[in-house]
Tab-separated table of C-alpha atoms and ligand atoms in Angstrom:
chain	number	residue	atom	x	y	z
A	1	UNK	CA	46.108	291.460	139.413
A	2	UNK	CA	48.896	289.377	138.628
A	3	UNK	CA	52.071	291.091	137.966
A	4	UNK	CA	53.410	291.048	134.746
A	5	UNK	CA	56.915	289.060	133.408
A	6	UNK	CA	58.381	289.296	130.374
A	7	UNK	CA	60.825	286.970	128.701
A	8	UNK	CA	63.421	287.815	126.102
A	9	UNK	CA	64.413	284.651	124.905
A	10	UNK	CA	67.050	284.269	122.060
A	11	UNK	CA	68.850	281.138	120.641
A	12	UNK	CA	71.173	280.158	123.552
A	13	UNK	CA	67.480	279.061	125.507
A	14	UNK	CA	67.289	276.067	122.845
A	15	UNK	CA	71.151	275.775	123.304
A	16	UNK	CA	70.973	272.649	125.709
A	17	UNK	CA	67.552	270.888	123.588
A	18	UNK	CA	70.254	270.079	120.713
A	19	UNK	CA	69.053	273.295	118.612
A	20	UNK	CA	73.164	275.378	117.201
A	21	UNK	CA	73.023	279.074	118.671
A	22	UNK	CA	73.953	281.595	115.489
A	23	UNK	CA	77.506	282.706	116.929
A	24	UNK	CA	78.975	280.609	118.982
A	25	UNK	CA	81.778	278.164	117.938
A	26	UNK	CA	80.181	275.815	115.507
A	27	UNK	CA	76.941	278.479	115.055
A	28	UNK	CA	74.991	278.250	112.132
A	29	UNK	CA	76.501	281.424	110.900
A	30	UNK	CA	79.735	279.799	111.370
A	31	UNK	CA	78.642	277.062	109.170
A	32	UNK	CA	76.520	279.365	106.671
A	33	UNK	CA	76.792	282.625	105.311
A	34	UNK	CA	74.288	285.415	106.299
A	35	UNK	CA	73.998	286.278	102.583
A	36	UNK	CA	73.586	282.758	101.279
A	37	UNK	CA	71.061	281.986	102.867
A	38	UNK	CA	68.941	284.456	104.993
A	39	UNK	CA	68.625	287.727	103.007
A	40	UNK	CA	66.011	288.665	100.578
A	41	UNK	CA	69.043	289.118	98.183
A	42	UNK	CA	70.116	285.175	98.431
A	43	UNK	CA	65.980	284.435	97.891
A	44	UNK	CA	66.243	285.839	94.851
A	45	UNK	CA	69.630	284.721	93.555
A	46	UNK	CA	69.618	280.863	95.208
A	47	UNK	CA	65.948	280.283	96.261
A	48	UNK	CA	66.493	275.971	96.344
A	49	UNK	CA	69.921	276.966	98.823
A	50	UNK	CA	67.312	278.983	101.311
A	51	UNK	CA	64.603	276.523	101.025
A	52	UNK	CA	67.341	273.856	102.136
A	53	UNK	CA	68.801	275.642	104.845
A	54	UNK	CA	65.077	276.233	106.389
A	55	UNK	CA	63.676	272.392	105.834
A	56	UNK	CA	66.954	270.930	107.641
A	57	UNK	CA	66.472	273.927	110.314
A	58	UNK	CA	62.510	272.547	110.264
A	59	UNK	CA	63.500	269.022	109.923
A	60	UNK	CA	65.891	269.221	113.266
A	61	UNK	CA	62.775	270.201	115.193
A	62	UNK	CA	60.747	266.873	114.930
A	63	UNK	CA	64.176	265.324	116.739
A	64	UNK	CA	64.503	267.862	119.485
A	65	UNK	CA	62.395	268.329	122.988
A	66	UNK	CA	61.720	271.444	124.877
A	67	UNK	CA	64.333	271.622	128.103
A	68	UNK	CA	63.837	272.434	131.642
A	69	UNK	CA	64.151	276.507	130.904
A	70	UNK	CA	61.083	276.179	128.806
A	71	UNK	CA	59.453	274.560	131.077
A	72	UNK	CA	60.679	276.364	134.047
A	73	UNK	CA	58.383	279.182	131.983
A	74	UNK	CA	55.654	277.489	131.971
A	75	UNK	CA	55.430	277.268	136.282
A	76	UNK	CA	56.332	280.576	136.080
A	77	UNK	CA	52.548	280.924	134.311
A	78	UNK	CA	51.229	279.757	137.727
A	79	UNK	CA	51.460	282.597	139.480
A	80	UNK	CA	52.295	285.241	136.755
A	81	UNK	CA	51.184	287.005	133.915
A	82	UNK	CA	54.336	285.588	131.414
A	83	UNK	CA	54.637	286.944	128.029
A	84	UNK	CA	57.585	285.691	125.758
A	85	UNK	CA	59.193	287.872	123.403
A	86	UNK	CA	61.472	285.103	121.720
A	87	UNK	CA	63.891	285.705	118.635
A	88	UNK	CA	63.584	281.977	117.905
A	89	UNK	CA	61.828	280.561	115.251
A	90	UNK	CA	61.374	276.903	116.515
A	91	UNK	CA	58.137	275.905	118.192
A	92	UNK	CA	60.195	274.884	121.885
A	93	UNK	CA	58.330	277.449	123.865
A	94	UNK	CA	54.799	276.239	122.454
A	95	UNK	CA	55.537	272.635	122.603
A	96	UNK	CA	56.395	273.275	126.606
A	97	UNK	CA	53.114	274.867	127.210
A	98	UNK	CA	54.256	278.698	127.311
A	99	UNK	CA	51.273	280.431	126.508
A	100	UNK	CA	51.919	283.814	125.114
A	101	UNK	CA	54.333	283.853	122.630
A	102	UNK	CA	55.551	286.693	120.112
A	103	UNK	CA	58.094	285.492	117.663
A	104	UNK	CA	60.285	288.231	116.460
A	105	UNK	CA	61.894	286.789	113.543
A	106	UNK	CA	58.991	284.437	112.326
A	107	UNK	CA	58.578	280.418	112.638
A	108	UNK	CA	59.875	278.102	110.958
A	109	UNK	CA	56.605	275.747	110.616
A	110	UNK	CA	54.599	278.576	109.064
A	111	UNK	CA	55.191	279.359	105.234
A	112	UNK	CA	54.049	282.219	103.495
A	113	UNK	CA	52.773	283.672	99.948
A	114	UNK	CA	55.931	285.538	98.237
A	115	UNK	CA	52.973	287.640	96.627
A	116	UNK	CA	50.643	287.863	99.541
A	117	UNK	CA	53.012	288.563	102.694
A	118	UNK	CA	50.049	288.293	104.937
A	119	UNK	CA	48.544	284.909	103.691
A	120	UNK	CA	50.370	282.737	105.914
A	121	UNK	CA	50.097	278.812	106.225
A	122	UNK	CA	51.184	276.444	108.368
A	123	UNK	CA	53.527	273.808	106.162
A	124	UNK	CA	52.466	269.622	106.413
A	125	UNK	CA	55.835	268.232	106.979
A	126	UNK	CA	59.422	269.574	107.137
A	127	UNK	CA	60.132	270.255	103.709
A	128	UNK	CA	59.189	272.907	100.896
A	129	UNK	CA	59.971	273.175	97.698
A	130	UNK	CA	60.233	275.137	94.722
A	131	UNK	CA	56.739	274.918	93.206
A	132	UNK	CA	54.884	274.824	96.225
A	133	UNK	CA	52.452	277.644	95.728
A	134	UNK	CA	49.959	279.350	97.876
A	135	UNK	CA	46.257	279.752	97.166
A	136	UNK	CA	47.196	282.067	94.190
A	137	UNK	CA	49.441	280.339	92.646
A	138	UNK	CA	52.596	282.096	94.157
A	139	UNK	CA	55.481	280.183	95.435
A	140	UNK	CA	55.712	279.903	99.213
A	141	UNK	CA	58.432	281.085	101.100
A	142	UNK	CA	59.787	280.292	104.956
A	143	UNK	CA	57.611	282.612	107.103
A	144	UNK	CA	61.326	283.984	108.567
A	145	UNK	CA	62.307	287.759	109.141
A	146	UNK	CA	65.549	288.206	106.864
A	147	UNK	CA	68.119	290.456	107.633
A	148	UNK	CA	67.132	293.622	105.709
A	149	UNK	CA	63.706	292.969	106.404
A	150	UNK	CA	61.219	295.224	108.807
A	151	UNK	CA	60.424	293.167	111.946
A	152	UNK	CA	56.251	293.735	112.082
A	153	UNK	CA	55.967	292.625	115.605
A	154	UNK	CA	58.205	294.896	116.838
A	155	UNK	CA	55.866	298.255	117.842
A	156	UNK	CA	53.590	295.539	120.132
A	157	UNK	CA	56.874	293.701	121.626
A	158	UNK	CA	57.855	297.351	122.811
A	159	UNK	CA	54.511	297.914	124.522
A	160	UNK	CA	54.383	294.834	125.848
A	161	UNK	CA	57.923	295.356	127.569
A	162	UNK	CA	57.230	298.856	129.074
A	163	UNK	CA	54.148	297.261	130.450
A	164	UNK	CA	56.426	294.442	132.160
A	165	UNK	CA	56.911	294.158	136.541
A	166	UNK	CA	60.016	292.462	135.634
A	167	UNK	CA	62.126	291.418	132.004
A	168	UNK	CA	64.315	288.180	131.956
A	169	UNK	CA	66.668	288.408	128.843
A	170	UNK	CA	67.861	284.376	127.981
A	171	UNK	CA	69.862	282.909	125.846
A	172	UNK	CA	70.527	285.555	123.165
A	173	UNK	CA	74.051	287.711	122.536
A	174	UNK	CA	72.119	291.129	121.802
A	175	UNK	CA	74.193	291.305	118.708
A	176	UNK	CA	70.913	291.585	116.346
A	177	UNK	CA	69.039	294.999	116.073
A	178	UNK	CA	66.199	296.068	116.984
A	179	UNK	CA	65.370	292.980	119.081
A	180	UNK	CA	68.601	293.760	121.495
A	181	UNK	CA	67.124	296.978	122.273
A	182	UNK	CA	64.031	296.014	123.480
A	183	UNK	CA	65.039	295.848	127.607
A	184	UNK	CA	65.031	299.289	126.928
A	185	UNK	CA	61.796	299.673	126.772
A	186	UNK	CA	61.408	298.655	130.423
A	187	UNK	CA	60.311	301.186	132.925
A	188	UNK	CA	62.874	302.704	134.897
A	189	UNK	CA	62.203	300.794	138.072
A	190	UNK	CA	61.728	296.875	136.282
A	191	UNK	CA	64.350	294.478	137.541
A	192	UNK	CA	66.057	292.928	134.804
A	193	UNK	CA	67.736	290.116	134.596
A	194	UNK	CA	70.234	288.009	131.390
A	195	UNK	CA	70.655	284.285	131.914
A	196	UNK	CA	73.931	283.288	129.689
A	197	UNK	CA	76.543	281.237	130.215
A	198	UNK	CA	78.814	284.323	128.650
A	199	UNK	CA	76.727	287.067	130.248
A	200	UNK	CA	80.201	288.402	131.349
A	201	UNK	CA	81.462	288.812	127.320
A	202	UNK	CA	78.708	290.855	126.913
A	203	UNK	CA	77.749	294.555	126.247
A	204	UNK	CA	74.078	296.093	128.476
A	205	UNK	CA	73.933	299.001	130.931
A	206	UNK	CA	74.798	297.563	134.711
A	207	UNK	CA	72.109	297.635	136.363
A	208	UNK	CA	71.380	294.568	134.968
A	209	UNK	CA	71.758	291.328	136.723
A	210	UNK	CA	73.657	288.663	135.500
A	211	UNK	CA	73.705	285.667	135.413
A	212	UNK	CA	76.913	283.718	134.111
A	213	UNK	CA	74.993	280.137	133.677
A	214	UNK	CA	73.403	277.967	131.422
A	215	UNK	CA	69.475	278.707	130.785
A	216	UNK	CA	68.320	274.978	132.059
A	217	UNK	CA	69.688	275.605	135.155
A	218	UNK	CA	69.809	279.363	135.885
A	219	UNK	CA	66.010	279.741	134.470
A	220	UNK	CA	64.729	276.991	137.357
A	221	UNK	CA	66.079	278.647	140.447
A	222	UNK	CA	65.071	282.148	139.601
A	223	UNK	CA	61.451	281.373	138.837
A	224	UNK	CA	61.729	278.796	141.789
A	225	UNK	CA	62.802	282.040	143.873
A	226	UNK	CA	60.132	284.244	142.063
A	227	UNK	CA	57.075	281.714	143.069
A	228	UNK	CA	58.613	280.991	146.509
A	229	UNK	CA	58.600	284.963	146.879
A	230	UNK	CA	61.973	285.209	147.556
A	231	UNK	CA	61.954	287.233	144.959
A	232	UNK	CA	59.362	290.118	145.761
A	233	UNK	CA	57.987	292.325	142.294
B	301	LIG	P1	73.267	284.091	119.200
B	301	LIG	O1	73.830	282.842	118.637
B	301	LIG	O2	73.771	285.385	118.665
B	301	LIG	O3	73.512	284.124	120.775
B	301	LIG	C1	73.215	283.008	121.569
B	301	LIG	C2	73.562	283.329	122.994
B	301	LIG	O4	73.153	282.224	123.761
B	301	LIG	C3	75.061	283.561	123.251
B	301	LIG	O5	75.249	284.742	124.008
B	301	LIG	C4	75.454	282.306	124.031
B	301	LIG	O6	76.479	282.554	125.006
B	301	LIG	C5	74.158	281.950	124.711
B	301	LIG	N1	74.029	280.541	125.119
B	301	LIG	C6	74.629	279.457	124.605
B	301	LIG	N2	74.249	278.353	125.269
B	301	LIG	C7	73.382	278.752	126.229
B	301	LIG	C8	72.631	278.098	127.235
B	301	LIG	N3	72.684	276.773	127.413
B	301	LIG	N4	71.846	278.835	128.053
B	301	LIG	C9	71.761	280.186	127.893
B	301	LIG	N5	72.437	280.857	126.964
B	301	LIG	C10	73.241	280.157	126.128
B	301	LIG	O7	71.671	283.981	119.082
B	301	LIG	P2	70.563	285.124	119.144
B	301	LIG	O8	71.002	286.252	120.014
B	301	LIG	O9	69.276	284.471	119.434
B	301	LIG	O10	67.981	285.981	113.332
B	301	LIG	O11	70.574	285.596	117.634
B	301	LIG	C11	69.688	286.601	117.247
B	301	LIG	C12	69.299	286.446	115.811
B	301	LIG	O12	70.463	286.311	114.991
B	301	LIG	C13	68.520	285.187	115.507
B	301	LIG	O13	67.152	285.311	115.786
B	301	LIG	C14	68.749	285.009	114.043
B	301	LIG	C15	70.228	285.293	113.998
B	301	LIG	O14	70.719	285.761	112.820
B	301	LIG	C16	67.558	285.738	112.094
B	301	LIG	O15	67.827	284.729	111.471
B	301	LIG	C17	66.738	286.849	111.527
């Protein structure tokens, strides 16, 4: 049976495809406020000021490619059994051919019924609007996890970590809850490693290994080292 990897992918993966991280210098959330424009709250008080924020977020995507770290995911499929467990909500992983992929925090091309949370669509185009409605008659909203908001994936991203041979965190700061606590979920023995350029600034237990480096270059050479067996599970 093939053994089992996990990825933990955050924002910092779509980093070097053009794609702003959330918190580093120039970050969207240095650009936007949290409240403004990605809380149930700022729905309900500025609905046109979320929809814009999400249809230049979905309008970015048709400009941007999928970089080598995607890619260097979807070799890793080769050999392994690779689940992503990504935070993103662009399409980058799919687009590069990664199979299995559980989006935390929702996707930006799906849309969804503000009466009917489970009648989701996938939007034609980049852009919607106030008036689109779903098959009810209920104005759509971006199929996004807002901060305040459960995350319903979470229970079978768990599972799917404590079943993992091996967990490769990339590309996210671990600052948002309870994604950044899902390594811990791993069993005991799992090697783990984080792939960020700032891996050093942050805060996980030690026995993690780092590594201080961007994800389209540090993401090639340790699946290159994992298919070469250099790298024994
Ligand atoms: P952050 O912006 O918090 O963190 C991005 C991380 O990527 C930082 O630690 C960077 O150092 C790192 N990074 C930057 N460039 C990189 C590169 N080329 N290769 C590898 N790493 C790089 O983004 P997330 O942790 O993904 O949620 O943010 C988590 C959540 O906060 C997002 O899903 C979003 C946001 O608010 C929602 O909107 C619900």
């Amino acid at each position: 049976m093939k053994k089992r990897i996990t990825i933990l992918s955050g924002a910092g993966i779509s980093a070097e495809s053009g794609i702003s991280t959330f918190r580093d210098s120039d970050g969207l959330w240095e650009n936007h406020r949290i409240e403004d424009v990605a809380t149930p709250e700022a729905w309900h008080r500025n609905p046109e000021l979320v929809l814009q924020f999400y249809n230049l977020r979905r309008k970015q995507l048709l400009e941007v490619e999928p970089n080598d770290a995607h890619f260097a995911i979807t070799e890793l499929q080769t050999k392994f059994d690779v689940q992503v467990i990504t935070q993103n909500v662009d399409d980058l992983h799919e687009r590069a051919g990664n199979e299995n992929v559980l989006h935390l925090h929702g996707e930006l091309k799906k849309v969804r019924s503000t009466a009917y949370p489970f009648d989701v669509y996938d939007l034609d185009g980049w852009e919607l609007l106030i008036g689109d409605t779903c098959d009810s008659g209920h104005q759509l909203r971006p199929h996004i996890v807002w901060f305040g908001e459960e995350v319903p994936n979470l229970s079978v991203a768990a599972q799917m970590v404590s079943e993992s041979d091996a967990v490769i965190i990339v590309g996210t700061s671990l600052n948002v809850y309870p994604a950044a606590s899902l390594y811990q979920f791993a069993k005991t023995d799992c090697p783990i490693w984080i792939i960020d350029p700032k891996a050093n600034e942050l805060s996980y237990p030690e026995s993690i290994t780092a590594i201080n480096d961007k994800a389209g270059a540090a993401l090639p050479r340790l699946v290159d080292s994992l298919l070469k067996g250099e790298i024994i599970l």
